[in-house]
XYZ file of C-alpha atoms in Angstrom:
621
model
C 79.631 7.226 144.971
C 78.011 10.735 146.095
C 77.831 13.828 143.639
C 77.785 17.299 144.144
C 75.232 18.882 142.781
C 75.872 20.417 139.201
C 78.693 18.694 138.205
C 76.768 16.829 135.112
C 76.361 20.660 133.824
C 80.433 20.414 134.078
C 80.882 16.936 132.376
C 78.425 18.332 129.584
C 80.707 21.809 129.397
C 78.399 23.959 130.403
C 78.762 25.049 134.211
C 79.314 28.492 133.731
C 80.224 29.503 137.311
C 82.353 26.299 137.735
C 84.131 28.198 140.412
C 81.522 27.992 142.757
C 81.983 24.046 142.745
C 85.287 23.712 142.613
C 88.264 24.623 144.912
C 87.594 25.470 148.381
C 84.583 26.700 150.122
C 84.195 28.532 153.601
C 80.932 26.866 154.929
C 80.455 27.789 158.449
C 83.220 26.951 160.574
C 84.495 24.467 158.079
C 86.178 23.902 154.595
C 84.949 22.436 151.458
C 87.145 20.703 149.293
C 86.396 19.997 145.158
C 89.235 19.129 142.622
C 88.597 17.543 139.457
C 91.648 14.501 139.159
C 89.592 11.380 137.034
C 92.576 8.992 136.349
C 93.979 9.269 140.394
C 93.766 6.223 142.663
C 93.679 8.256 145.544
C 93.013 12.295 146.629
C 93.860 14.016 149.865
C 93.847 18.016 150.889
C 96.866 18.814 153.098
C 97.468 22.087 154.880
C 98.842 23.385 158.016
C 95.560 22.251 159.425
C 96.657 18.553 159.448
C 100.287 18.793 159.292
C 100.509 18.183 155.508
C 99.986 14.753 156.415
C 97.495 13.185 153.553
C 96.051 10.458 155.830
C 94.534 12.714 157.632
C 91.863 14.849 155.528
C 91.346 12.202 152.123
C 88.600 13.287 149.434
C 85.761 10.396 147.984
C 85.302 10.440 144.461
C 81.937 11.387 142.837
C 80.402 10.207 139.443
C 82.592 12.669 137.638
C 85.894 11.972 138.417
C 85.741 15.103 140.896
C 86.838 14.717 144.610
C 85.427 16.032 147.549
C 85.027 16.147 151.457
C 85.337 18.617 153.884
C 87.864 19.653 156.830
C 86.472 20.642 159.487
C 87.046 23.597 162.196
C 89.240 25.958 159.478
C 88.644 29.040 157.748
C 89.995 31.555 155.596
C 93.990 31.545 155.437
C 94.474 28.063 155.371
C 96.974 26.935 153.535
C 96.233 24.181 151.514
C 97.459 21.472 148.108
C 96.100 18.432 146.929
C 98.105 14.948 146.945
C 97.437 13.141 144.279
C 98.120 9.095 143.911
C 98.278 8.306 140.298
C 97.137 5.008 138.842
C 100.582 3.974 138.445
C 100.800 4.130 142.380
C 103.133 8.112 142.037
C 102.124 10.706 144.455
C 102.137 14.221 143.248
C 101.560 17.583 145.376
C 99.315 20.421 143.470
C 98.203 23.490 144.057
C 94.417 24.120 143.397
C 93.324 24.859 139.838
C 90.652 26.754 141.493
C 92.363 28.635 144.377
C 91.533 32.292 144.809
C 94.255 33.250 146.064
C 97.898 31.571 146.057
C 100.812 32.256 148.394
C 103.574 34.766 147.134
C 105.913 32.873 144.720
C 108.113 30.799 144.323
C 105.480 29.062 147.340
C 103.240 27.415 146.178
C 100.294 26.380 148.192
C 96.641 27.767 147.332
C 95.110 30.152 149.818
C 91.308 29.519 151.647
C 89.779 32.531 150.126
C 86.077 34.605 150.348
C 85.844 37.867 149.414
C 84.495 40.573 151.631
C 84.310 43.026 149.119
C 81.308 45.678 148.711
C 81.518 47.577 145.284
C 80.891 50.874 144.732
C 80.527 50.656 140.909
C 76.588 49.991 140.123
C 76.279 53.200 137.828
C 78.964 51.974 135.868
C 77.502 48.882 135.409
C 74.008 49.655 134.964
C 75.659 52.493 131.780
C 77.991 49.714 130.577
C 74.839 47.156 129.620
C 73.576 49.987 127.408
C 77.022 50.769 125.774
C 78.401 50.190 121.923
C 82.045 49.882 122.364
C 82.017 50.189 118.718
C 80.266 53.617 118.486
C 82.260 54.922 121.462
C 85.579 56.112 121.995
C 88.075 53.940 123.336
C 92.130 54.742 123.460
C 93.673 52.447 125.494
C 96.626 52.566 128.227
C 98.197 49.264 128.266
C 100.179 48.761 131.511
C 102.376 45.930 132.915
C 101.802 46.417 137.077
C 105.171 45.525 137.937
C 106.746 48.026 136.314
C 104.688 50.896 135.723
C 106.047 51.708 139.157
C 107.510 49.351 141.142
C 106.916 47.517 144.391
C 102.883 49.735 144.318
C 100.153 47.527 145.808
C 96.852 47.280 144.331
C 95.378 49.383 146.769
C 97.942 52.118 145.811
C 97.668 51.511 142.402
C 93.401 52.701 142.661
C 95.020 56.334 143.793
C 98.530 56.469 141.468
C 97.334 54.992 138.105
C 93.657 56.104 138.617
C 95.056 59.782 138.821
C 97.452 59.373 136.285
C 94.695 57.994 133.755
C 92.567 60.258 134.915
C 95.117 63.348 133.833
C 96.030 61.463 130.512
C 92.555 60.649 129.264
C 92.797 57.411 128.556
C 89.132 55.751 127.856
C 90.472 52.314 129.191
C 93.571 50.490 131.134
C 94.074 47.009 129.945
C 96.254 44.920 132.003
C 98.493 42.219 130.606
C 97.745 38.998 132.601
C 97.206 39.291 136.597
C 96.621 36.021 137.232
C 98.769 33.872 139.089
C 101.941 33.058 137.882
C 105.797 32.263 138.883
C 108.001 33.356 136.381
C 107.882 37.057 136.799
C 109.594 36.946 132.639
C 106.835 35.725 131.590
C 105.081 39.389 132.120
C 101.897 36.624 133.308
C 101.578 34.945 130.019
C 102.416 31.515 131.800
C 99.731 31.275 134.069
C 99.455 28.537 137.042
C 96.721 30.336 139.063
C 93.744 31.225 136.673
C 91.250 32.018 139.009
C 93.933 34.213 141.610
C 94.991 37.778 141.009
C 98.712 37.423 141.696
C 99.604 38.122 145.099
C 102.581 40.088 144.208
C 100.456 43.380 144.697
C 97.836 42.287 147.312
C 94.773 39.928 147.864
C 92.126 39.478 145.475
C 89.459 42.208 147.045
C 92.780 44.468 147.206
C 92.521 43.818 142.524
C 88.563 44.196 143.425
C 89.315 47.805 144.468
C 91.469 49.128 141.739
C 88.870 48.025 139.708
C 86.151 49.688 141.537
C 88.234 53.107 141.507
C 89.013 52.693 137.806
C 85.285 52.686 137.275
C 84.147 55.604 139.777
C 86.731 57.601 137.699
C 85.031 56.569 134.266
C 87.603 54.482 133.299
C 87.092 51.151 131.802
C 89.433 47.735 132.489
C 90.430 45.520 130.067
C 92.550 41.965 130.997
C 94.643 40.093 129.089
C 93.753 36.372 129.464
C 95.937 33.135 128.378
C 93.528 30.224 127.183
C 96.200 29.164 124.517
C 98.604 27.125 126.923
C 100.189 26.894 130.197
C 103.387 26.132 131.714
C 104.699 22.831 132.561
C 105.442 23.472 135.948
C 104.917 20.131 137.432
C 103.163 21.223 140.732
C 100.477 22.897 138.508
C 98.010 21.956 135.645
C 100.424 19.657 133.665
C 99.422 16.079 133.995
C 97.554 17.203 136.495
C 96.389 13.978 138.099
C 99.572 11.730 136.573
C 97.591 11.915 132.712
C 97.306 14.553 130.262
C 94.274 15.749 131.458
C 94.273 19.450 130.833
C 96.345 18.697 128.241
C 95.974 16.725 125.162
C 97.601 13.430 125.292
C 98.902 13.553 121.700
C 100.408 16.945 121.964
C 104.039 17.862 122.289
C 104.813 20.901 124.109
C 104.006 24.413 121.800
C 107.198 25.303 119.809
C 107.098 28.702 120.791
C 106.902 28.809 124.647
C 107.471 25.301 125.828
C 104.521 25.102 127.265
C 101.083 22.848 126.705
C 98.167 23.538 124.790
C 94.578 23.497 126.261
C 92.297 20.155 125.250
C 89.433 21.984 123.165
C 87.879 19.113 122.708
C 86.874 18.262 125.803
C 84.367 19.805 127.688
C 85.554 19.488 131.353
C 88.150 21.675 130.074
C 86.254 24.158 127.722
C 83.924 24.731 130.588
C 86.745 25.192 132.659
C 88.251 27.692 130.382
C 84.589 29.252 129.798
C 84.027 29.774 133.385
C 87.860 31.318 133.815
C 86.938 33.836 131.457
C 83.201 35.072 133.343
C 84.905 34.457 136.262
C 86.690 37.609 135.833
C 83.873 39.490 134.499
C 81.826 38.483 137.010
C 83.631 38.809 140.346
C 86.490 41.331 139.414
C 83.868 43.501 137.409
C 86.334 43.519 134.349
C 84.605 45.487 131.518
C 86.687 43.183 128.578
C 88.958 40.440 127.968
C 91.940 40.959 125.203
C 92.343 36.728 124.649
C 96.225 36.046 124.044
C 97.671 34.124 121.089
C 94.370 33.701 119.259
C 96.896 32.898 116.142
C 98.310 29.984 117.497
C 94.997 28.133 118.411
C 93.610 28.482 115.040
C 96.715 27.473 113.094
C 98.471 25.062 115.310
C 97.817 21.530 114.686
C 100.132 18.718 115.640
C 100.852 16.553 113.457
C 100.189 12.583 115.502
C 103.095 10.311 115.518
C 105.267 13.113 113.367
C 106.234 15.539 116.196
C 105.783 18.497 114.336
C 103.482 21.551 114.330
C 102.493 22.391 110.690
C 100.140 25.439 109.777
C 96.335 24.042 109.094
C 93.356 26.136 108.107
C 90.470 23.924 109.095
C 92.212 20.548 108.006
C 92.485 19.213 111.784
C 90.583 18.190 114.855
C 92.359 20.733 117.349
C 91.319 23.767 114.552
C 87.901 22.912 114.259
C 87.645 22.244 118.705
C 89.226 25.736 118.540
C 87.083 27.624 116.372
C 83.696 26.498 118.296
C 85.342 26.877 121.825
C 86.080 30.927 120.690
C 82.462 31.304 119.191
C 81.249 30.059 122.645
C 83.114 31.971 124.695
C 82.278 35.125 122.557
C 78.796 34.976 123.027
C 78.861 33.700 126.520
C 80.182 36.506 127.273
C 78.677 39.045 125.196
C 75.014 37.425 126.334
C 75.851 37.773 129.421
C 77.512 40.757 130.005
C 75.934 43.196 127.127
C 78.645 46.232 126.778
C 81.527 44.704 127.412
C 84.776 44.439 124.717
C 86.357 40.834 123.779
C 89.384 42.313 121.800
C 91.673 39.113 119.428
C 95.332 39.564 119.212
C 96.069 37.724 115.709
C 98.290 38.518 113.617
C 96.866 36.233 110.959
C 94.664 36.852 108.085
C 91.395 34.425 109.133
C 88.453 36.092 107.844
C 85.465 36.845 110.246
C 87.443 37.027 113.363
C 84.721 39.739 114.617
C 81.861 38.747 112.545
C 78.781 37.586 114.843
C 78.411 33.405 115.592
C 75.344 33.284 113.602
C 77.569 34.380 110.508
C 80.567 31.891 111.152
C 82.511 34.383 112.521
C 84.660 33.934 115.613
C 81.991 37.019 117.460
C 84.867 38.890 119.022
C 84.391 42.558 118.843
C 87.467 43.754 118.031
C 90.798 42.373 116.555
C 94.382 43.845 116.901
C 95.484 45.338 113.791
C 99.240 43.656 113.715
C 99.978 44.709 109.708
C 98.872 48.308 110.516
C 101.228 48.273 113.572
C 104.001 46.155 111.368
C 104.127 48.647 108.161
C 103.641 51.416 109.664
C 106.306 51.572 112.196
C 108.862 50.043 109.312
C 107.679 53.047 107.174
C 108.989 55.309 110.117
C 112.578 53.549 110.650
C 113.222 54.533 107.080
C 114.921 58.464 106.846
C 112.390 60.772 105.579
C 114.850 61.120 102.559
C 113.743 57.355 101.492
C 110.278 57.141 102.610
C 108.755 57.960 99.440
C 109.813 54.501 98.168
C 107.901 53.104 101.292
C 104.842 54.798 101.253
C 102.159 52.750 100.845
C 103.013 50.934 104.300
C 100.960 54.262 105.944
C 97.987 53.596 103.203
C 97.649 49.909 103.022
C 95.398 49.172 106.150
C 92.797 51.050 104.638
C 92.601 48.468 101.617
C 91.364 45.764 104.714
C 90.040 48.396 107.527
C 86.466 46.802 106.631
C 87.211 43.359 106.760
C 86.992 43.020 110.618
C 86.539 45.476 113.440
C 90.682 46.616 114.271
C 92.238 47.886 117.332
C 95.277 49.632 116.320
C 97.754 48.568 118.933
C 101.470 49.754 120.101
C 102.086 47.144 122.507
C 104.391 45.959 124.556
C 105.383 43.595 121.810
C 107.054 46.189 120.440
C 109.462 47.874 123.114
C 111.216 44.392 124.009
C 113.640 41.474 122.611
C 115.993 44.172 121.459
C 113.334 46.307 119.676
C 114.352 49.085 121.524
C 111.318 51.655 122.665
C 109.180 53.381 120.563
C 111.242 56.568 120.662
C 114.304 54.872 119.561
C 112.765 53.442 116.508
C 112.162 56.720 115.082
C 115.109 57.977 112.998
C 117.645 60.727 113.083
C 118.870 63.602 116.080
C 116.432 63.320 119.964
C 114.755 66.390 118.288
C 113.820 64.372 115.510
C 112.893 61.776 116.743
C 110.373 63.093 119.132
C 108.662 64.671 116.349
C 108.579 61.866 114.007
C 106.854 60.128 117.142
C 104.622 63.004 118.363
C 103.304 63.346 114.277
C 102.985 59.416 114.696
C 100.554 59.233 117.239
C 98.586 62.003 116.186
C 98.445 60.181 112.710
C 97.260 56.770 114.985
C 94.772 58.753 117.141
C 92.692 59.968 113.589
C 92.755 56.523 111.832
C 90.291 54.454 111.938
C 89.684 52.251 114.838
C 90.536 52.477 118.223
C 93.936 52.298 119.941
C 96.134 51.186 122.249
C 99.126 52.468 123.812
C 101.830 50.247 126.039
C 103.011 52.746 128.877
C 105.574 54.983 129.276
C 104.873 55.582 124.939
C 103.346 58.755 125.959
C 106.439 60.451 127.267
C 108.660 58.904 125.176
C 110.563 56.332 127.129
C 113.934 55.979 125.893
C 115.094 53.169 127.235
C 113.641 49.108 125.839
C 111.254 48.234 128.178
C 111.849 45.636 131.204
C 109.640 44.191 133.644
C 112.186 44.437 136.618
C 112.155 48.297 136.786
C 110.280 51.218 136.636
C 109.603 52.875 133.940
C 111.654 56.385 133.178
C 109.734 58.828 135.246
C 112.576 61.073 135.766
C 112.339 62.357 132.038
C 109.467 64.080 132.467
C 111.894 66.406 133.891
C 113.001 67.100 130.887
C 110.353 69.262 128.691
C 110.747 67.551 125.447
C 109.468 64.701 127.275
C 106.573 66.116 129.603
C 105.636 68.150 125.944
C 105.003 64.657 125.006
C 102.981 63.839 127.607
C 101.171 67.107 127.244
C 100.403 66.283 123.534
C 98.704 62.630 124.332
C 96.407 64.648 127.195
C 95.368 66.561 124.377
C 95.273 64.068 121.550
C 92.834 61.505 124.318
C 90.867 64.759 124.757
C 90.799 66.065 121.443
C 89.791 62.725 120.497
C 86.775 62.083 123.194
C 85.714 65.719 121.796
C 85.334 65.141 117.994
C 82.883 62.089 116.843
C 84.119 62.147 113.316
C 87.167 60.281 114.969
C 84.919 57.474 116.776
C 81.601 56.940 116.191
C 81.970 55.720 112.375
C 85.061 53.518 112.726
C 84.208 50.381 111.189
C 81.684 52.365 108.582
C 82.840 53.521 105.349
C 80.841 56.228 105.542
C 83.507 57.700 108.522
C 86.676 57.874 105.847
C 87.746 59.470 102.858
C 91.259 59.549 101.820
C 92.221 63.793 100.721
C 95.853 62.624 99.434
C 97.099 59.179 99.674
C 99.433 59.017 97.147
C 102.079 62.216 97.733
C 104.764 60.297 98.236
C 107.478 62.847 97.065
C 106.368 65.132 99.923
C 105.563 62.504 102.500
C 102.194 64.110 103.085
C 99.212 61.932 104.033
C 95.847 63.698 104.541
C 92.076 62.479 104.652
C 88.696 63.363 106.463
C 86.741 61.648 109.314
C 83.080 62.111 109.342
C 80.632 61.619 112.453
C 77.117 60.339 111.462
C 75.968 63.682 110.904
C 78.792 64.419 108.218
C 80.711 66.449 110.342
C 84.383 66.296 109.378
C 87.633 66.766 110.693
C 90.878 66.603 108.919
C 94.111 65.071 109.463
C 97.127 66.060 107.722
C 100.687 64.357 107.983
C 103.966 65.437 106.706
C 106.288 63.029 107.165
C 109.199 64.947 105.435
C 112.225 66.358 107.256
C 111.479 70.003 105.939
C 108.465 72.216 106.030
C 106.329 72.387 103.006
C 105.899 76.000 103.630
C 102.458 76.413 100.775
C 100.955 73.256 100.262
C 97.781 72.854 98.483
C 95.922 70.735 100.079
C 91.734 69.664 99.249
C 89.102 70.258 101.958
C 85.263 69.436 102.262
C 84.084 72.256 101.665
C 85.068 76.033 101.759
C 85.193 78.431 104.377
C 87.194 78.403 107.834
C 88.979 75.683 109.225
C 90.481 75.859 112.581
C 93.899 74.029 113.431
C 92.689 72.149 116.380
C 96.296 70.370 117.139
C 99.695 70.522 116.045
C 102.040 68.517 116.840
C 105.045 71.049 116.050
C 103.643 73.518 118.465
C 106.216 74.615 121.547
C 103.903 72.791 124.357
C 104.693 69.996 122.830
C 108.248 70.213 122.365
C 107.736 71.614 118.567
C 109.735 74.401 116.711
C 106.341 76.477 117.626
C 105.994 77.508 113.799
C 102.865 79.370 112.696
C 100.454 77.368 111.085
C 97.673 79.958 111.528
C 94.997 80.102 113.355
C 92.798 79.940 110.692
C 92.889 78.267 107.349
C 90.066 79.702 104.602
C 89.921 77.187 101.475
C 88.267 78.389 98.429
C 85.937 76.828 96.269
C 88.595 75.548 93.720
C 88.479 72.003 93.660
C 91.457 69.937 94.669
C 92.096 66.314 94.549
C 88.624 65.115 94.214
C 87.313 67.644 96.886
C 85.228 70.907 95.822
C 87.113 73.177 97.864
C 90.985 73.804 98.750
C 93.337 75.933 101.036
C 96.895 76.584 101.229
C 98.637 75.533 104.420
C 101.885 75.527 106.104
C 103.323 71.658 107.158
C 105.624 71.611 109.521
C 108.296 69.033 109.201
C 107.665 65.733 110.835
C 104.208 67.283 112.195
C 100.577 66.404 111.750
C 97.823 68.802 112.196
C 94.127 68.385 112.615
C 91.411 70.936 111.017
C 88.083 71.241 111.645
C 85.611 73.750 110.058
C 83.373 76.539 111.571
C 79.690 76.263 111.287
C 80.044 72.777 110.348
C 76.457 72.293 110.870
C 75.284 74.328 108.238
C 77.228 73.120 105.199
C 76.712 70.181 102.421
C 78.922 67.009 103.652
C 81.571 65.621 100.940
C 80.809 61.556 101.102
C 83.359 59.224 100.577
C-alpha cells in the first residue's frame, strides 16, 4: 500500500496543516483526492465528472487508513462526495470533511476549491504579532450574518458592517460560527463543513475579503468555533465510514443538542480538530477564536453501559482527553500566531481556565464572565424600589475578577428562547427602560475586563432576536433609539481614549471600589487607574429618582470633569445639569482623602476624570 507523504505526522496528532493533505487538490489539470475512512472496505470519489458512478474514479488505501487517487482532466467547480462501502458490505454517500467550499444547502456535495485571493492586510499582521490583547482595548460587536441584515453577501458585508463598525467604534467583530452548516436554527453551532465558510453569503475568498477590509479599517475578527460536537446528519461526520470514527464508540448522543461528541482521545481526530482551528487563522487571517461549549467538554462524561451523562471533575477518561486537547490547542495557537485572542465561553467555575500550560491551566486568554452577565442583568429586572435587597449581584464579580482573565459578555444567549431583548428586560415605562439600559452599559464599559455586545444592543432592539430577519433598523428613526446608538459611539470612544479603563484589567492595581455598599440609594461608584495612576471614575445610580447632593469620595481634590452622562439629551436623557465641573475638597470620604458633592441623575451613570491628573499623588487600591 502507497502513502502520502505526512500522514504518520497525522496518525501521531500532530499535522498541523492537515488540510493541505486532505480533501481535494487542484494539481495541474487534474484532481487530488484524500479522505480519511479506516474501517471501509471500499472508497470511491463521484462527481459530475464521472456521472456519480463510483466504479469509475475508486481511491487505494494507504498505511493510515486514508484513501487516495486522483481524477484526471477536472478543476475547480467540480462537484464532488465520497462513497463509502462499509465492512458490513453498506454503501454510504459523504460529503468531504475537508471541502473548502460546499454547495448551498440543503445540497450537499463538497465543492473543488483554491483560493485566488491576494490580501491586503500585512500591516495588520506584522502590528498584531507585537500586540497584548490583555493590555489593549477590546469591546466587542458580536454579529450573527444572517440577520444583521439580510440576504448581504460577504463582499457587501466588507462595505456595510465595515462602515457601520467603523462609526460605532467597536475594537473587534466576532462572528458566531461561519462554517458550513444546514440547519440555518442552529445560528452555525451544528457544523457539517469545518473547513468551508458557508456559502449562504459567497465563496470562501468572498469571507477572505471581509476579513481583509475589517483589518484595513483597524478592526479585529474574532470566530466562534464548535469543537464540542456535531450533528448527526448522516451524510456528514457521523459514523463517518459505517463506525464511530469521529465519534466515540461508547458515547450516546449529548443531552443537550442531540448531537455527538468529538473523540479526544484520539489523535487522528485531535489533529483534525487542531488543524480546523489554524486553519482559520491561517488562511482566513482570523485574529481569535471564541471556542463554544468549553463547559460541556470538561464536565461531560458518559457514564459506559449506564446511558447517562453525570457531572465529573477529573474522575473520567473523556475529562482528562479534554483538558490536554484545550492546553494544546491554546498554545498551538498562541505559538504560532503571537497576538491573537482564544476567548472560553464557560459558565463553570474550573479554576485556571486562562492560566498558561506550564501552570496547569487550560492557556486561553480570556474567559466569558457568565455570573457577571447572570447577576447583573437579574439585579436590573428587579424595580429600582426593590433593588436594594439585590445589590450585591452588581458587586459580586469583583470578589473573583482575579481568578481568570473575564470577558464580560451580552450575547446572543441572552435575546432568545423567550428572553426577550435586552431592552425589554429592563423594567418599568420605554423611557425607563432605555435609561436603565443606557446607565447599564456605561456601568459594563468601566468594569473590569473587556466586553462584548450581541448586535442591534446598541440601539436598543425591542423586539427578541431571530435569525430569519433583520434586525430593527427602522428604530433608529426614532431618537430615543439613534440617542442610544449615539451613546455606545461615545462610550467605544470614550473608552479607546482613557487607559485607566483597559490597560490594568486583570491587575488589581487598575480597581478600587469608592462605594460598594449604598444599597438604599442604588449608587455604585469606584475608580480605574492606568499604569501611571491616572484615574477615572464611574458613578451609577440605579434609583428611579435623582439624588440631587450626593456625597460622593474622589482620589484626590481639585476638578473633575463629567466626561459622559448617560442622562444627557443626545442620548435620549432628561438633559439635567450635572455640571461641567465637579471640585471635591480635601475632606475625606469613604476611605478616599478627598470628596465632592454631585448631582445623580436617575437611572444614569456618569464618568469623571480629573484635570492635571499628571501632577497629583495617586490613591492605590
Amino acid at each position: 500500500m502507497t502513502s502520502i507523504p505526512g500522514l504518520q505526522d497525522f496518525a501521531e496528532g500532530r499535522h498541523h496543516r492537515l488540510w493541505e493533505v486532505l480533501g481535494a487538490h487542484i494539481e495541474g489539470d487534474d484532481v487530488r483526492f484524500a479522505v480519511w475512512a479506516p474501517h471501509a472496505q471500499a472508497v470511491s470519489v463521484i462527481g459530475d465528472f464521472n456521472d456519480w458512478v463510483a466504479s469509475a474514479n475508486p481511491l487505494v488505501r494507504d498505511d493510515f487508513g486514508v484513501w487516495h487517487g486522483t481524477v484526471a482532466g477536472i478543476g475547480a467547480g467540480e462537484l464532488y462526495q465520497f462513497e463509502i462501502t462499509t465492512a458490513d458490505g453498506e454503501r454510504l454517500i459523504k460529503s468531504d470533511p475537508f471541502a473548502r467550499f460546499a454547495q448551498l444547502q440543503p445540497q450537499r456535495s463538497s465543492v473543488v476549491y483554491a483560493s485566488s485571493y491576494q490580501w491586503d492586510d500585512d500591516a495588520w499582521l506584522v502590528a498584531r504579532a507585537e500586540r497584548h490583547p490583555h493590555a489593549e482595548p477590546m469591546s466587542i460587536y458580536e454579529v450573527h450574518l444572517g440577520s444583521w441584515k439580510r440576504n448581504l453577501s460577504y463582499r457587501q458585508l466588507a462595505v456595510e458592517l465595515v462602515d457601520y463598525m467603523l462609526d460605532a467604534g467597536f475594537t473587534h467583530v466576532e462572528f458566531m460560527p461561519v462554517m458550513e452548516h444546514p440547519f440555518v436554527g442552529s445560528w452555525g453551532y451544528q457544523v457539517t463543513g469545518f473547513f468551508a465558510p458557508t456559502s449562504r453569503h459567497g465563496e470562501p475568498d468572498d469571507f477572505r475579503a471581509l476579513v481583509d477590509a475589517l483589518h484595513r479599517a483597524g478592526i479585529g475578527v474574532i470566530i466562534d468555533w464548535v469543537p464540542a460536537h456535531f450533528p448527526q446528519d448522516d451524510w456528514a461526520l457521523s459514523s463517518f465510514d459505517g463506525e464511530p470514527l469521529y465519534e466515540p464508540a461508547e458515547f450516546a448522543e449529548h443531552p443537550d443538542w442531540g448531537t455527538h461528541t468529538f473523540d479526544f482521545a484520539k489523535p487522528e481526530v485531535r489533529n483534525f480538530l487542531h488543524a480546523n482551528a489554524l486553519y482559520w487563522l491561517e488562511e482566513f487571517h482570523v485574529d481569535g477564536l471564541r471556542v463554544d461549549a468549553v463547559a460541556s467538554m470538561l464536565y461531560l462524561d458518559y457514564s459506559r453501559g449506564r446511558g447517562e451523562w453525570k457531572p465529573n471533575r477529573l474522575g473520567g477518561r473523556e475529562d482528562l482527553d479534554a483538558i490536554s486537547f484545550l492546553q494544546e490547542l491554546n498554545t498551538l495557537c498562541y505559538q504560532r500566531h503571537p497576538g491573537i485572542a482564544m476567548i472560553a465561553e464557560d459558565s463553570t467555575a474550573w479554576t485556571g481556565v486562562t492560566a498558561p500550560v506550564h501552570l496547569d491551566g487550560l492557556g486561553f486568554g480570556f474567559k466569558w464572565n457568565l455570573g457577571w452577565m447572570h447577576d447583573t442583568l437579574s439585579y436590573l429586572r428587579e424595580d429600582p424600589i426593590t433593588r436594594q435587597h439585590h445589590h450585591r449581584e452588581m458587586t459580586f464579580a469583583m470578589v473573583y475578577a482575579y481568578s481568570d482573565n473575564f470577558l464580560l459578555p451580552l450575547s446572543h444567549d441572552e435575546v432568545v428562547h423567550g428572553k426577550g431583548s435586552l431592552l425589554r428586560k429592563m423594567p418599568g415605562s420605554r423611557p425607563s427602560q432605555l435609561a436603565n439600559l443606557r446607565a447599564y452599559l456605561a456601568f459594563m464599559w468601566a468594569h473590569p475586563g473587556k466586553q462584548l455586545l450581541f448586535m442591534g444592543s446598541e440601539f436598543g432592539q425591542d423586539r427578541e432576536w431571530s435569525e430569519r430577519r433583520s434586525l430593527d433598523w427602522e428604530l433608529l428613526d426614532e431618537r430615543p433609539h439613534a440617542g442610544m446608538q449615539h451613546l455606545v459611539r461615545d462610550l467605544n470612544l470614550a473608552y479607546q481614549g482613557n487607559r485607566a479603563l483597559w490597560e490594568n484589567d486583570y491587575e488589581q492595581a487598575g480597581f478600587r471600589w469608592i462605594e460598594a455598599g449604598d444599597k438604599h440609594h442604588n449608587v455604585f461608584s469606584f475608580v480605574r487607574y492606568d499604569s501611571a495612576g491616572h484615574p477615572l471614575v464611574c458613578i451609577s445610580n440605579f434609583a428611579g429618582i435623582d439624588h440631587v447632593t450626593y456625597d460622593v469620595g474622589l482620589p484626590w481634590s481639585g476638578s473633575w470633569t463629567p466626561i459622559l452622562n448617560t442622562d444627557a439629551g443626545a442620548y435620549g436623557g432628561s438633559d439635567a445639569d450635572i455640571g461641567k465641573v465637579i471640585v471635591a475638597d480635601d475632606d475625606a470620604h469613604q476611605g478616599c482623602p478627598a470628596s465632592a458633592t454631585v448631582f445623580l441623575p436617575a437611572l444614569g451613570t456618569i464618568w469623571l476624570t480629573p484635570e492635571a491628573a499628571s501632577s497629583r499623588e495617586v490613591l492605590r487600591p
